[in-house]
PDB file of C-alpha atoms in Angstrom:
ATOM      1  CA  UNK A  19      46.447 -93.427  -7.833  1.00  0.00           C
ATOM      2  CA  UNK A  20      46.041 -95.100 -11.145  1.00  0.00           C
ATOM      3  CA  UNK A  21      44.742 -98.395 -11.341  1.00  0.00           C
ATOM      4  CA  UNK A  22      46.413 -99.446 -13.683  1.00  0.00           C
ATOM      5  CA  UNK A  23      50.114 -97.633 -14.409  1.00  0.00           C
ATOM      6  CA  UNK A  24      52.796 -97.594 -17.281  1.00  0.00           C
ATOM      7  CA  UNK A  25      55.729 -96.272 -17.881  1.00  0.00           C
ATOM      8  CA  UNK A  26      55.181 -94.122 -21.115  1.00  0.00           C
ATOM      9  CA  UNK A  27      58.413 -94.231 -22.595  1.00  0.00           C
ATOM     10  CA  UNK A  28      59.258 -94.218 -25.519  1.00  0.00           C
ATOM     11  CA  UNK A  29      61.407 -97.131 -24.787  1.00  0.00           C
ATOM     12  CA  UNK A  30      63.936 -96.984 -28.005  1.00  0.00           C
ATOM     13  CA  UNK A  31      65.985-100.350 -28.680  1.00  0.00           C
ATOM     14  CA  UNK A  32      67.899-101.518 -31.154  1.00  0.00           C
ATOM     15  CA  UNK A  33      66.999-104.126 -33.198  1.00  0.00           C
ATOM     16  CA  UNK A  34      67.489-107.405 -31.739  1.00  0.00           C
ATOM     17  CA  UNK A  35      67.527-106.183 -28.055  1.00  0.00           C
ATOM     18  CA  UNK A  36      65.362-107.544 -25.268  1.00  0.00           C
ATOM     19  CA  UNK A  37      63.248-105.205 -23.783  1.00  0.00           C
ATOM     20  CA  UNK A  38      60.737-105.456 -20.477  1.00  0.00           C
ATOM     21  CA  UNK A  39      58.236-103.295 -19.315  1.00  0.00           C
ATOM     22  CA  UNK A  40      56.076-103.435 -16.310  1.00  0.00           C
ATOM     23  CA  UNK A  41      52.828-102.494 -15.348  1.00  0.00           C
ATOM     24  CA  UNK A  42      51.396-101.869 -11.511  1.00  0.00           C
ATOM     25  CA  UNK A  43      48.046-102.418 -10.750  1.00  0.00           C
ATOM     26  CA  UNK A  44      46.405-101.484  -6.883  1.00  0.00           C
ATOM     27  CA  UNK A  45      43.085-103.942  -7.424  1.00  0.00           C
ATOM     28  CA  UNK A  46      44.330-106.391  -5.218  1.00  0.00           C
ATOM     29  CA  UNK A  47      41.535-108.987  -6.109  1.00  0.00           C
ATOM     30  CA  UNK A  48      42.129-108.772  -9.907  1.00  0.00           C
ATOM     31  CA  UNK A  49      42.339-112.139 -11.275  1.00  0.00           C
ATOM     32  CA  UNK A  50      42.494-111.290 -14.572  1.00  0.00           C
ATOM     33  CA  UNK A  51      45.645-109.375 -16.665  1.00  0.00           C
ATOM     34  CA  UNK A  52      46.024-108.879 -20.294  1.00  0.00           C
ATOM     35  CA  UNK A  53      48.764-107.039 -22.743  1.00  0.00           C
ATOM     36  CA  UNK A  54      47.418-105.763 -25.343  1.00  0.00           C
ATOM     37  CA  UNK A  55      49.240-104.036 -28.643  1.00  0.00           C
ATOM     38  CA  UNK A  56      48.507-101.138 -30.098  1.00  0.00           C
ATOM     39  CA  UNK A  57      49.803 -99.523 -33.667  1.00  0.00           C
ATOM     40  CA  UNK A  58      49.665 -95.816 -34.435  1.00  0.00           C
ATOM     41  CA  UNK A  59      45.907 -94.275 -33.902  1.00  0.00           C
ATOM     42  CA  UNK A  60      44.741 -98.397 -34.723  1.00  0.00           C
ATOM     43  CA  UNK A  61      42.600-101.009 -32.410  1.00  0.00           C
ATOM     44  CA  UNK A  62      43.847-102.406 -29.275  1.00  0.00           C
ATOM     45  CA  UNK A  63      44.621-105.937 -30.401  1.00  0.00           C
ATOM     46  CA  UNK A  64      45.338-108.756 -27.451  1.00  0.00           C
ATOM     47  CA  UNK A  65      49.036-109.522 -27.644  1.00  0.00           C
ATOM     48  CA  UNK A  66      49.068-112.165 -24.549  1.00  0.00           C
ATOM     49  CA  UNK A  67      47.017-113.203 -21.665  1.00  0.00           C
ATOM     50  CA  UNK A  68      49.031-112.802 -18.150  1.00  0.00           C
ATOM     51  CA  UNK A  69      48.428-116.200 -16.319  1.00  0.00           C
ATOM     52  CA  UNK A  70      49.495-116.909 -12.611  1.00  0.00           C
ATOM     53  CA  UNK A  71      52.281-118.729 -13.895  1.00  0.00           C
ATOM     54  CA  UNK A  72      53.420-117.185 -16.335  1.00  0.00           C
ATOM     55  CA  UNK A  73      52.852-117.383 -20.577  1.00  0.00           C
ATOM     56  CA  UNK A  74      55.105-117.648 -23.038  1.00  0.00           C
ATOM     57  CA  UNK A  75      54.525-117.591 -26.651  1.00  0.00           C
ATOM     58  CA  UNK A  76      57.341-116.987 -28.717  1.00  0.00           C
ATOM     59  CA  UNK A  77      59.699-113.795 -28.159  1.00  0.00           C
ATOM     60  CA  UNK A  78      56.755-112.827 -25.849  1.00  0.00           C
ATOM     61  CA  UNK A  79      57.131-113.467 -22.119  1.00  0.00           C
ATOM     62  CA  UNK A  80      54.374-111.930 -19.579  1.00  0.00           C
ATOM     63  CA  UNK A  81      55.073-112.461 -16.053  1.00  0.00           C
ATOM     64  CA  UNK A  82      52.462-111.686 -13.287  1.00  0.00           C
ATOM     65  CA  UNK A  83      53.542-110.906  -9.560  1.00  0.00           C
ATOM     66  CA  UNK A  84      50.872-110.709  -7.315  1.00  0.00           C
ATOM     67  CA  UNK A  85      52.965-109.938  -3.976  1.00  0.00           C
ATOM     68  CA  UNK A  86      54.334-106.456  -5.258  1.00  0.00           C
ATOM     69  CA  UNK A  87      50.982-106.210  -7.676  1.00  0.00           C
ATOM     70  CA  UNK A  88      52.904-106.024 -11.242  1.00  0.00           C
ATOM     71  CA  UNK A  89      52.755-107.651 -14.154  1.00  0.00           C
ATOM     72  CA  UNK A  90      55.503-107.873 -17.002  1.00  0.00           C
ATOM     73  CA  UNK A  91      56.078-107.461 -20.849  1.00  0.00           C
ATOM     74  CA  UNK A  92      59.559-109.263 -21.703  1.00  0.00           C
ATOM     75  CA  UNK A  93      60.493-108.816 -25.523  1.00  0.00           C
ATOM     76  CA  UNK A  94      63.295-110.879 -26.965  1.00  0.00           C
ATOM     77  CA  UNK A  95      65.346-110.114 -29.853  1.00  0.00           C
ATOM     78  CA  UNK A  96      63.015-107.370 -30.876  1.00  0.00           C
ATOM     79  CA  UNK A  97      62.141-106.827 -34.752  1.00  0.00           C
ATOM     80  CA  UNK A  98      61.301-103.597 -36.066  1.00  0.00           C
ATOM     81  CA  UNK A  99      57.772-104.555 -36.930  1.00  0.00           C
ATOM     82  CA  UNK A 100      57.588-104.519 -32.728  1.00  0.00           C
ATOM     83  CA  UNK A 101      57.715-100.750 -32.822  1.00  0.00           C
ATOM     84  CA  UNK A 102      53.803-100.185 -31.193  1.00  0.00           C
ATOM     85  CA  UNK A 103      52.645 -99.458 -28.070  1.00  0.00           C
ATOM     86  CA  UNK A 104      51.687-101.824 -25.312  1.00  0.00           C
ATOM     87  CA  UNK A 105      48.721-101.621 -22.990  1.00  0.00           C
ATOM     88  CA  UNK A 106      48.360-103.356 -20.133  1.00  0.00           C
ATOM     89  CA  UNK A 107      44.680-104.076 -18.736  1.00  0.00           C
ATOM     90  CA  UNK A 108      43.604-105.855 -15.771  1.00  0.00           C
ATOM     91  CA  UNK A 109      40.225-106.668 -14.239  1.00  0.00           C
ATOM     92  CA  UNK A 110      38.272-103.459 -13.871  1.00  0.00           C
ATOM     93  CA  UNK A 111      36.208-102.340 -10.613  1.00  0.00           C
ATOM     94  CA  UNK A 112      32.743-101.349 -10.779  1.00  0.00           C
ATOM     95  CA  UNK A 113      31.484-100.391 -13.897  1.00  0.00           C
ATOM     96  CA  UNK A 114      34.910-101.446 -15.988  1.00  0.00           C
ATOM     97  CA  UNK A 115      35.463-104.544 -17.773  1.00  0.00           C
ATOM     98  CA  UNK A 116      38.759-103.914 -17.937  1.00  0.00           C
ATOM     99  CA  UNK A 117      40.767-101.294 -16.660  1.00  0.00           C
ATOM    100  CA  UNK A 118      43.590 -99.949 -18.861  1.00  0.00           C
ATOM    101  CA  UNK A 119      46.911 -98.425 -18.794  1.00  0.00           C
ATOM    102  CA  UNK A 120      48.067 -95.313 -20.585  1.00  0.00           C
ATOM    103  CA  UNK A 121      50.228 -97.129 -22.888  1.00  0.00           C
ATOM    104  CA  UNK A 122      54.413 -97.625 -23.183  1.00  0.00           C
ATOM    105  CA  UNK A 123      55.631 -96.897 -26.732  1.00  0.00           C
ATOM    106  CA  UNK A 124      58.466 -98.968 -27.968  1.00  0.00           C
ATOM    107  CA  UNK A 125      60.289 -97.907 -30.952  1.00  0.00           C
ATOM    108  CA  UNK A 126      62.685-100.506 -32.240  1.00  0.00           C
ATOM    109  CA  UNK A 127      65.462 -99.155 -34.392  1.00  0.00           C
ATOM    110  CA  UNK A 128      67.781-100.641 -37.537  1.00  0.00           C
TER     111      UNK A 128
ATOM    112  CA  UNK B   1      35.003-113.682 -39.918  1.00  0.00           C
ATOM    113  CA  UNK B   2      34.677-112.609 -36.207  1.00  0.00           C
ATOM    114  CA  UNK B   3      34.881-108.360 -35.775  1.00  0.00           C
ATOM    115  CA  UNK B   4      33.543-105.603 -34.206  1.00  0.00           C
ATOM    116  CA  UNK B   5      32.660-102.802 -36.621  1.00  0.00           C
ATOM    117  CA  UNK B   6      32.206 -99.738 -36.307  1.00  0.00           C
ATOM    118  CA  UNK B   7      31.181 -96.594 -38.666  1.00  0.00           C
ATOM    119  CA  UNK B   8      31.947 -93.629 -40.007  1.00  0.00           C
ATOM    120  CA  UNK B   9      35.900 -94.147 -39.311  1.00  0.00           C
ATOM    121  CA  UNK B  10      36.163 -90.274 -39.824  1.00  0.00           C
ATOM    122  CA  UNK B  11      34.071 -87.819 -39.383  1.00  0.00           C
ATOM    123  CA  UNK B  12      34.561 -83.758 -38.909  1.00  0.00           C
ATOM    124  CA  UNK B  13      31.484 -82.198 -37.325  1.00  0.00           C
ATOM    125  CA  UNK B  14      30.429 -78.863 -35.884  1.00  0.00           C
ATOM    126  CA  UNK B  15      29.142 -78.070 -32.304  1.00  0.00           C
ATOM    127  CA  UNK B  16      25.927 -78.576 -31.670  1.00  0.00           C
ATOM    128  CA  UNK B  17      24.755 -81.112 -34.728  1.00  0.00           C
ATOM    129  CA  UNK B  18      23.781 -84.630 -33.268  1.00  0.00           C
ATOM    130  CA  UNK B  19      25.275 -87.539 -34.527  1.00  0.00           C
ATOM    131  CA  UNK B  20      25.478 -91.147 -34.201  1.00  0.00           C
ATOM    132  CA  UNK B  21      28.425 -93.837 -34.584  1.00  0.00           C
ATOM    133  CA  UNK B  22      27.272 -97.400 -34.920  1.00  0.00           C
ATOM    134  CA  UNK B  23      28.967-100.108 -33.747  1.00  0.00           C
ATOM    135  CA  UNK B  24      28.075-104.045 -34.503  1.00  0.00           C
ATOM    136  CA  UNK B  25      29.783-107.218 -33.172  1.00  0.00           C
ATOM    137  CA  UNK B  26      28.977-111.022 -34.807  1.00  0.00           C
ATOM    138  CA  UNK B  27      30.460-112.616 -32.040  1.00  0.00           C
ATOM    139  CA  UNK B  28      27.255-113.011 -29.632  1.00  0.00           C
ATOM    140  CA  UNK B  29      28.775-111.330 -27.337  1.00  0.00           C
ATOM    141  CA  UNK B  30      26.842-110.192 -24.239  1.00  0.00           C
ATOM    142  CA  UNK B  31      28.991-107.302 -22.677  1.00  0.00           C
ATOM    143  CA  UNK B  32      30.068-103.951 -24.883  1.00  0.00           C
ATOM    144  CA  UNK B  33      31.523-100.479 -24.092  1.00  0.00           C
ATOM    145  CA  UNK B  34      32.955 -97.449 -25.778  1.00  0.00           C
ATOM    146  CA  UNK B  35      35.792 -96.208 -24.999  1.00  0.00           C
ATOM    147  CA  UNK B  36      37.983 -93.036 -25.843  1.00  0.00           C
ATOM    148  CA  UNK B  37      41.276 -92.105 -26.357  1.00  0.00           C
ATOM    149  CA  UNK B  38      42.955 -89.356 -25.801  1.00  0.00           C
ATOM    150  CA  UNK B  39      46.952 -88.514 -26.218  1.00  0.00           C
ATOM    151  CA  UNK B  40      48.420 -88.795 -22.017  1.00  0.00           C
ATOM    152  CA  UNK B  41      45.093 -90.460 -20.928  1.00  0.00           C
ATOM    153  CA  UNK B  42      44.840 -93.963 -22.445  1.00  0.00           C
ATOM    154  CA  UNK B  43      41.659 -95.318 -22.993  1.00  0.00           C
ATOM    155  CA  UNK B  44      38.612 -94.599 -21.200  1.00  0.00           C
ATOM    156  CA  UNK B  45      35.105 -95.842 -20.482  1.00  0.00           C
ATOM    157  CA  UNK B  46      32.132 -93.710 -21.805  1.00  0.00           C
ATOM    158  CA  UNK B  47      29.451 -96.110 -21.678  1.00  0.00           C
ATOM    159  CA  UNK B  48      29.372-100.112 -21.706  1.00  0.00           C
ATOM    160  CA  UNK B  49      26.306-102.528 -21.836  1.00  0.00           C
ATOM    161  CA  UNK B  50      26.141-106.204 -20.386  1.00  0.00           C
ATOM    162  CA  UNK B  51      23.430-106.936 -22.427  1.00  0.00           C
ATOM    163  CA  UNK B  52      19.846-106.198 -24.583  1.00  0.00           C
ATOM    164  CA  UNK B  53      18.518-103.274 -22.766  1.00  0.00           C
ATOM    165  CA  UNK B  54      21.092-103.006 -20.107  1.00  0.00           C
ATOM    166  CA  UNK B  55      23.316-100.235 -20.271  1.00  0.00           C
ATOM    167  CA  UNK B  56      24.795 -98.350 -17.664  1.00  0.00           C
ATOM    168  CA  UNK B  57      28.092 -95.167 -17.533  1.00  0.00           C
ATOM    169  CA  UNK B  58      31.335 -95.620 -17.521  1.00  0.00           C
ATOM    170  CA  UNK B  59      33.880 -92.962 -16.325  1.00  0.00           C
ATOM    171  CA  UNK B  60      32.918 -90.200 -18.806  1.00  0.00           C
ATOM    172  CA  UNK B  61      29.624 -90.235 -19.807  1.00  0.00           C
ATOM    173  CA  UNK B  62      29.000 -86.860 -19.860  1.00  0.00           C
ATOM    174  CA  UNK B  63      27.452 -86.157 -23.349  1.00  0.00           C
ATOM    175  CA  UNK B  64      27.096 -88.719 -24.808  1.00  0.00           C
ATOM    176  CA  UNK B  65      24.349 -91.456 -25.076  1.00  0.00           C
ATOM    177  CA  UNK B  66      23.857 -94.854 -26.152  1.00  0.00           C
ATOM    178  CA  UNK B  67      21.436 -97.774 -26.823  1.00  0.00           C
ATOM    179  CA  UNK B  68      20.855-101.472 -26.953  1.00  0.00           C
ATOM    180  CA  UNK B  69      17.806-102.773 -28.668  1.00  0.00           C
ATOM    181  CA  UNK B  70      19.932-105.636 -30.295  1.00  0.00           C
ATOM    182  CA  UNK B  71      22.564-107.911 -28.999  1.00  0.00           C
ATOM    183  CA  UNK B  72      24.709-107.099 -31.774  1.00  0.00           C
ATOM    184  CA  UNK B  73      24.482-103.296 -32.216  1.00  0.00           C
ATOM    185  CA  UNK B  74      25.635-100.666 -29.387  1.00  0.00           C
ATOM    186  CA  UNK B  75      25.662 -97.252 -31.239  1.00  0.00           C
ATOM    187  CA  UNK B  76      27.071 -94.060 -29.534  1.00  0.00           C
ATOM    188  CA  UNK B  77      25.337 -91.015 -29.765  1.00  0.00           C
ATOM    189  CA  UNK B  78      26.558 -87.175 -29.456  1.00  0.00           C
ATOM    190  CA  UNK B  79      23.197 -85.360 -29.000  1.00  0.00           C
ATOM    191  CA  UNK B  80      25.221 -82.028 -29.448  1.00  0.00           C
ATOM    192  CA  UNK B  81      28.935 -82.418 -29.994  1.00  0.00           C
ATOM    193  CA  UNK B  82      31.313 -79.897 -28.607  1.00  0.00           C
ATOM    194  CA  UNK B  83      35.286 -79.482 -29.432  1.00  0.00           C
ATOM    195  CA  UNK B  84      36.015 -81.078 -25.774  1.00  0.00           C
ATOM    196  CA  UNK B  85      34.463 -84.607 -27.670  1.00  0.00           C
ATOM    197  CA  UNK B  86      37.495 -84.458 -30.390  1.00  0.00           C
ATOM    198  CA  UNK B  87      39.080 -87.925 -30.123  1.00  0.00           C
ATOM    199  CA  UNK B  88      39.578 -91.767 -31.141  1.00  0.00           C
ATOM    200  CA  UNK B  89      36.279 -93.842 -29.994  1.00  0.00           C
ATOM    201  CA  UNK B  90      36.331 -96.983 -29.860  1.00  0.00           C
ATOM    202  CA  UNK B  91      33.863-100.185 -29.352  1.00  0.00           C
ATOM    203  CA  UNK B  92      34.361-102.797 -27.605  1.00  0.00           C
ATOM    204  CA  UNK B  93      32.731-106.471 -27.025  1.00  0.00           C
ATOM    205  CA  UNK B  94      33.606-109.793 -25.137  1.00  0.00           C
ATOM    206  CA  UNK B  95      31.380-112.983 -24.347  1.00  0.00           C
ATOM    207  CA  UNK B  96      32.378-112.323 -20.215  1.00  0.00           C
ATOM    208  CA  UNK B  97      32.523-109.431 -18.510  1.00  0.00           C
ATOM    209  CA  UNK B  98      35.741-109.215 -16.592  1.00  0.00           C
ATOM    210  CA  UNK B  99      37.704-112.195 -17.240  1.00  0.00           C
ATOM    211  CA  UNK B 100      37.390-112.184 -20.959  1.00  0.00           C
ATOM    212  CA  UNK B 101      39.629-110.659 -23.488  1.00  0.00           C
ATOM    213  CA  UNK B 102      37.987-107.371 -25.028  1.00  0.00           C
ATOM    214  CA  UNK B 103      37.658-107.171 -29.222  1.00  0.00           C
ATOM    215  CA  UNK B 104      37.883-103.578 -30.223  1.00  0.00           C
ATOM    216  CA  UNK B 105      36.580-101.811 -33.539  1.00  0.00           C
ATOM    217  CA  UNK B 106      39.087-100.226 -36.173  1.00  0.00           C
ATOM    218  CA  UNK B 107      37.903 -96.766 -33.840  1.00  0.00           C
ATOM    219  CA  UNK B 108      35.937 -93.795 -34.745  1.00  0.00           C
ATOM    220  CA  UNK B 109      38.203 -90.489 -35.493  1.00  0.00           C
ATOM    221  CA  UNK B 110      35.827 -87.262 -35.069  1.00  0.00           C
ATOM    222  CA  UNK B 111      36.773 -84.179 -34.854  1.00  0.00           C
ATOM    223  CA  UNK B 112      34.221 -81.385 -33.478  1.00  0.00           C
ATOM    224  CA  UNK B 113      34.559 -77.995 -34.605  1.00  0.00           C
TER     225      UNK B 113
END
């Protein structure tokens, strides 16, 4: 298993649509979670921390449950210049810093 | 301003002939890592360093090599590239090494032929 798992997608919304994706992780003792964005074949940038309880910073909502080991993307009233793909990352074992997922596209559409 | 950089962007190679992609943070950061990325597998970790002189594999090291005489530089190096090493690198720093968020490079496309 995957430490760290996403749904690929692509997750295809229209404009002004909320969207939500999830991310499970299986290192139980990982304190730290992070969403990160990504635009086509660009850097990883950090989109949002994932706090215990919660962080909110705009249309951006990240959620983290620790009982079913998940944590959560929501998008409100999605803009076209959203279209990326998200990473999640949480705290790495061993050797890893962090530890990331594949990736979910999202393509937001006029 | 605060960045990791990280050169050439591009480069198209053939198998066998070494070469060397640089990478340089201004941050002071202590830990860095290369990663790659390939289409299905997300990122992964070839090599990372928690500080001057400390270096260690990630979870495919396998050809490649790196180095850190400096706190600031962390260059990757292909001692002879094959077409299996055609991807997007990337370089990676942060000030902790777990809890911290990770600053990437603008990424290294080669392509081995």
């Amino acid at each position: 298993r995957k430490e760290v798992e996403q749904d690929p997608g692509p997750f295809n919304v229209p404009e002004g649509a909320t969207v939500a994706f999830n991310c499970t992780y299986s290192n139980s003792a990982s304190q730290s979670f992070f969403w990160y964005r990504q635009d086509c074949r660009k850097e990883p940038k950090l989109l949002m921390s994932v706090y215990s309880s919660g962080n909110e910073d705009g249309r951006f909502t990240a959620q983290l449950n620790r009982a079913s080991q998940y944590i959560s993307l929501l998008i409100r009233d999605s803009k076209l210049s959203d279209s990326a793909t998200y990473l999640c990352a949480g705290e790495g074992t061993g050797r890893r810093a962090l530890t990331f997922g594949s990736g979910t596209r999202l393509q937001v559409q006029p | 301003e605060a960045q990791v950089t990280q050169n050439p962007r591009y480069l198209i190679t053939v198998t066998g002939k070494k070469l060397t992609v640089t990478c340089s943070q201004n941050m002071n950061h202590e830990y860095m890592s290369w990663y790659r990325q390939d289409p299905g597998l997300g990122l992964r970790q070839i090599y990372y360093s928690m500080n001057v002189e400390v270096t260690d594999k990630g979870d495919v090291p396998e050809g490649y090599k790196v180095s850190r005489k400096e706190k600031r530089n962390f260059p990757l190096i292909l001692e002879s590239p094959s077409p299996n090493q055609t991807s997007l690198y990337f370089c990676a720093s942060s000030f902790r090494f777990r809890t911290d968020t990770q600053y990437f490079g603008p990424g290294t496309r080669l392509t081995v032929l």
